Amino acid sequence: QVQLVESGGGLVQPGGSLRLSCAASGFGLAVNNIGWFRQAPGKAREVVSCISRVDGSPLYADSVRGRFTISKNNINNTVHLQMNSLKPEDTAVYYCAGSEVDYNGHCPRSMVYYDYWGQGTQVTVSS
């Protein structure tokens, strides 16, 4: 059974930074892609960024490109999301998700392709 655990959320002022982590356990090579999604109150869950286990290029939502950076450590099965220049509209519950299928090194943007989900971590950007 694959388990994904997020950490690093919290309250930060606009313009500040947070670093989210997603620790994966309970598997060997079952997860080929990790995605970060977020869901704000009253809104649909949306992709923020994703990265493949194989060295494919990471993907970013237009709203976070240039501010957020995803990185991975295949040795300890951890993926990080560095979030800089945070805005109030970044406020949401952030989820990491794992996808088993290898899409030729390209991580999928759609949540329907993800098999495993963490419990989420709250990020609040407010002064």
mmCIF file of N, CA, C and O in Angstrom, residues 70-112:
data_model
loop_
_atom_site.group_PDB
_atom_site.id
_atom_site.type_symbol
_atom_site.label_atom_id
_atom_site.label_comp_id
_atom_site.label_asym_id
_atom_site.label_seq_id
_atom_site.Cartn_x
_atom_site.Cartn_y
_atom_site.Cartn_z
ATOM 1 N N ILE A 70 9.434 22.550 -8.298
ATOM 2 C CA ILE A 70 9.285 21.173 -7.819
ATOM 3 C C ILE A 70 10.624 20.467 -7.951
ATOM 4 O O ILE A 70 11.366 20.699 -8.919
ATOM 5 N N SER A 71 10.944 19.627 -6.986
ATOM 6 C CA SER A 71 12.182 18.863 -7.047
ATOM 7 C C SER A 71 11.940 17.495 -6.423
ATOM 8 O O SER A 71 11.005 17.319 -5.637
ATOM 9 N N LYS A 72 12.786 16.531 -6.776
ATOM 10 C CA LYS A 72 12.591 15.171 -6.284
ATOM 11 C C LYS A 72 13.888 14.569 -5.796
ATOM 12 O O LYS A 72 14.965 14.938 -6.261
ATOM 13 N N ASN A 73 13.738 13.639 -4.875
ATOM 14 C CA ASN A 73 14.876 12.861 -4.392
ATOM 15 C C ASN A 73 14.459 11.403 -4.481
ATOM 16 O O ASN A 73 13.707 10.911 -3.646
ATOM 17 N N ASN A 74 14.939 10.718 -5.517
ATOM 18 C CA ASN A 74 14.531 9.332 -5.743
ATOM 19 C C ASN A 74 15.093 8.379 -4.687
ATOM 20 O O ASN A 74 14.576 7.277 -4.514
ATOM 21 N N ILE A 75 16.147 8.791 -4.019
ATOM 22 C CA ILE A 75 16.755 7.910 -3.019
ATOM 23 C C ILE A 75 15.859 7.777 -1.795
ATOM 24 O O ILE A 75 15.622 6.674 -1.294
ATOM 25 N N ASN A 76 15.347 8.906 -1.302
ATOM 26 C CA ASN A 76 14.477 8.823 -0.122
ATOM 27 C C ASN A 76 13.013 9.024 -0.465
ATOM 28 O O ASN A 76 12.179 9.232 0.420
ATOM 29 N N ASN A 77 12.683 8.966 -1.764
ATOM 30 C CA ASN A 77 11.286 9.020 -2.209
ATOM 31 C C ASN A 77 10.555 10.247 -1.667
ATOM 32 O O ASN A 77 9.458 10.136 -1.100
ATOM 33 N N THR A 78 11.166 11.393 -1.853
ATOM 34 C CA THR A 78 10.575 12.643 -1.383
ATOM 35 C C THR A 78 10.515 13.642 -2.532
ATOM 36 O O THR A 78 11.440 13.724 -3.343
ATOM 37 N N VAL A 79 9.411 14.358 -2.582
ATOM 38 C CA VAL A 79 9.262 15.436 -3.566
ATOM 39 C C VAL A 79 8.961 16.720 -2.804
ATOM 40 O O VAL A 79 8.167 16.716 -1.856
ATOM 41 N N HIS A 80 9.611 17.796 -3.212
ATOM 42 C CA HIS A 80 9.429 19.088 -2.556
ATOM 43 C C HIS A 80 8.799 20.078 -3.520
ATOM 44 O O HIS A 80 8.981 19.993 -4.742
ATOM 45 N N LEU A 81 8.065 21.011 -2.950
ATOM 46 C CA LEU A 81 7.520 22.124 -3.727
ATOM 47 C C LEU A 81 7.937 23.414 -3.026
ATOM 48 O O LEU A 81 7.411 23.733 -1.954
ATOM 49 N N GLN A 82 8.905 24.103 -3.613
ATOM 50 C CA GLN A 82 9.343 25.384 -3.076
ATOM 51 C C GLN A 82 8.435 26.474 -3.628
ATOM 52 O O GLN A 82 8.346 26.634 -4.853
ATOM 53 N N MET A 83 7.799 27.192 -2.736
ATOM 54 C CA MET A 83 6.833 28.212 -3.147
ATOM 55 C C MET A 83 7.327 29.577 -2.694
ATOM 56 O O MET A 83 7.439 29.836 -1.495
ATOM 57 N N ASN A 84 7.652 30.422 -3.665
ATOM 58 C CA ASN A 84 8.138 31.767 -3.382
ATOM 59 C C ASN A 84 7.133 32.806 -3.874
ATOM 60 O O ASN A 84 6.239 32.493 -4.660
ATOM 61 N N SER A 85 7.301 34.023 -3.405
ATOM 62 C CA SER A 85 6.436 35.138 -3.820
ATOM 63 C C SER A 85 4.965 34.761 -3.716
ATOM 64 O O SER A 85 4.171 34.978 -4.643
ATOM 65 N N LEU A 86 4.607 34.217 -2.587
ATOM 66 C CA LEU A 86 3.242 33.720 -2.408
ATOM 67 C C LEU A 86 2.224 34.851 -2.425
ATOM 68 O O LEU A 86 2.504 35.968 -1.956
ATOM 69 N N LYS A 87 1.062 34.526 -2.969
ATOM 70 C CA LYS A 87 -0.033 35.490 -3.105
ATOM 71 C C LYS A 87 -1.255 34.977 -2.341
ATOM 72 O O LYS A 87 -1.390 33.765 -2.136
ATOM 73 N N PRO A 88 -2.157 35.848 -1.962
ATOM 74 C CA PRO A 88 -3.369 35.375 -1.273
ATOM 75 C C PRO A 88 -4.136 34.332 -2.081
ATOM 76 O O PRO A 88 -4.721 33.413 -1.499
ATOM 77 N N GLU A 89 -4.080 34.434 -3.395
ATOM 78 C CA GLU A 89 -4.797 33.464 -4.230
ATOM 79 C C GLU A 89 -4.146 32.094 -4.251
ATOM 80 O O GLU A 89 -4.697 31.147 -4.828
ATOM 81 N N ASP A 90 -2.982 31.954 -3.628
ATOM 82 C CA ASP A 90 -2.357 30.636 -3.479
ATOM 83 C C ASP A 90 -2.918 29.886 -2.272
ATOM 84 O O ASP A 90 -2.577 28.712 -2.059
ATOM 85 N N THR A 91 -3.754 30.545 -1.499
ATOM 86 C CA THR A 91 -4.352 29.899 -0.332
ATOM 87 C C THR A 91 -5.219 28.719 -0.748
ATOM 88 O O THR A 91 -6.112 28.848 -1.587
ATOM 89 N N ALA A 92 -4.917 27.547 -0.180
ATOM 90 C CA ALA A 92 -5.629 26.324 -0.547
ATOM 91 C C ALA A 92 -5.090 25.175 0.303
ATOM 92 O O ALA A 92 -4.074 25.322 0.997
ATOM 93 N N VAL A 93 -5.766 24.049 0.208
ATOM 94 C CA VAL A 93 -5.199 22.802 0.719
ATOM 95 C C VAL A 93 -4.392 22.189 -0.423
ATOM 96 O O VAL A 93 -4.897 22.038 -1.535
ATOM 97 N N TYR A 94 -3.152 21.876 -0.128
ATOM 98 C CA TYR A 94 -2.254 21.317 -1.129
ATOM 99 C C TYR A 94 -2.116 19.813 -0.912
ATOM 100 O O TYR A 94 -1.869 19.356 0.206
ATOM 101 N N TYR A 95 -2.270 19.069 -2.005
ATOM 102 C CA TYR A 95 -2.195 17.616 -1.964
ATOM 103 C C TYR A 95 -1.069 17.125 -2.863
ATOM 104 O O TYR A 95 -0.879 17.638 -3.966
ATOM 105 N N CYS A 96 -0.364 16.110 -2.415
ATOM 106 C CA CYS A 96 0.520 15.421 -3.356
ATOM 107 C C CYS A 96 -0.151 14.120 -3.769
ATOM 108 O O CYS A 96 -0.956 13.546 -3.016
ATOM 109 N N ALA A 97 0.152 13.690 -4.962
ATOM 110 C CA ALA A 97 -0.476 12.506 -5.534
ATOM 111 C C ALA A 97 0.546 11.720 -6.329
ATOM 112 O O ALA A 97 1.471 12.297 -6.905
ATOM 113 N N GLY A 98 0.360 10.406 -6.367
ATOM 114 C CA GLY A 98 1.277 9.526 -7.065
ATOM 115 C C GLY A 98 0.587 8.777 -8.195
ATOM 116 O O GLY A 98 -0.544 8.320 -8.034
ATOM 117 N N SER A 99 1.288 8.657 -9.301
ATOM 118 C CA SER A 99 0.767 7.959 -10.472
ATOM 119 C C SER A 99 1.689 6.796 -10.809
ATOM 120 O O SER A 99 2.899 6.971 -10.896
ATOM 121 N N GLU A 100 1.138 5.613 -11.017
ATOM 122 C CA GLU A 100 1.949 4.421 -11.268
ATOM 123 C C GLU A 100 2.457 4.352 -12.700
ATOM 124 O O GLU A 100 3.564 3.904 -12.953
ATOM 125 N N VAL A 101 1.653 4.772 -13.636
ATOM 126 C CA VAL A 101 1.994 4.556 -15.041
ATOM 127 C C VAL A 101 3.110 5.503 -15.465
ATOM 128 O O VAL A 101 3.114 6.681 -15.125
ATOM 129 N N ASP A 102 4.046 4.971 -16.230
ATOM 130 C CA ASP A 102 5.106 5.781 -16.822
ATOM 131 C C ASP A 102 4.624 6.265 -18.187
ATOM 132 O O ASP A 102 4.502 5.479 -19.119
ATOM 133 N N TYR A 103 4.365 7.546 -18.295
ATOM 134 C CA TYR A 103 3.909 8.131 -19.566
ATOM 135 C C TYR A 103 5.125 8.664 -20.330
ATOM 136 O O TYR A 103 5.204 9.855 -20.647
ATOM 137 N N ASN A 104 6.038 7.753 -20.591
ATOM 138 C CA ASN A 104 7.246 8.091 -21.363
ATOM 139 C C ASN A 104 7.975 9.288 -20.758
ATOM 140 O O ASN A 104 8.489 10.143 -21.486
ATOM 141 N N GLY A 105 8.020 9.324 -19.416
ATOM 142 C CA GLY A 105 8.770 10.364 -18.745
ATOM 143 C C GLY A 105 8.035 11.680 -18.593
ATOM 144 O O GLY A 105 8.613 12.651 -18.096
ATOM 145 N N HIS A 106 6.760 11.726 -18.998
ATOM 146 C CA HIS A 106 6.002 12.971 -18.902
ATOM 147 C C HIS A 106 4.897 12.801 -17.857
ATOM 148 O O HIS A 106 4.052 11.925 -17.984
ATOM 149 N N CYS A 107 4.917 13.670 -16.850
ATOM 150 C CA CYS A 107 3.913 13.542 -15.798
ATOM 151 C C CYS A 107 2.568 14.066 -16.285
ATOM 152 O O CYS A 107 2.513 15.061 -17.007
ATOM 153 N N PRO A 108 1.481 13.413 -15.878
ATOM 154 C CA PRO A 108 0.159 13.855 -16.310
ATOM 155 C C PRO A 108 -0.350 15.030 -15.483
ATOM 156 O O PRO A 108 -0.122 15.105 -14.276
ATOM 157 N N ARG A 109 -1.067 15.939 -16.123
ATOM 158 C CA ARG A 109 -1.633 17.096 -15.418
ATOM 159 C C ARG A 109 -2.960 16.778 -14.751
ATOM 160 O O ARG A 109 -3.319 17.414 -13.770
ATOM 161 N N SER A 110 -3.683 15.818 -15.311
ATOM 162 C CA SER A 110 -5.032 15.562 -14.822
ATOM 163 C C SER A 110 -5.019 14.638 -13.614
ATOM 164 O O SER A 110 -4.317 13.632 -13.586
ATOM 165 N N MET A 111 -5.853 14.974 -12.637
ATOM 166 C CA MET A 111 -5.905 14.182 -11.426
ATOM 167 C C MET A 111 -6.452 12.791 -11.658
ATOM 168 O O MET A 111 -6.233 11.895 -10.830
ATOM 169 N N VAL A 112 -7.132 12.555 -12.759
ATOM 170 C CA VAL A 112 -7.704 11.228 -13.006
ATOM 171 C C VAL A 112 -6.621 10.177 -13.234
ATOM 172 O O VAL A 112 -6.883 8.986 -13.119
#
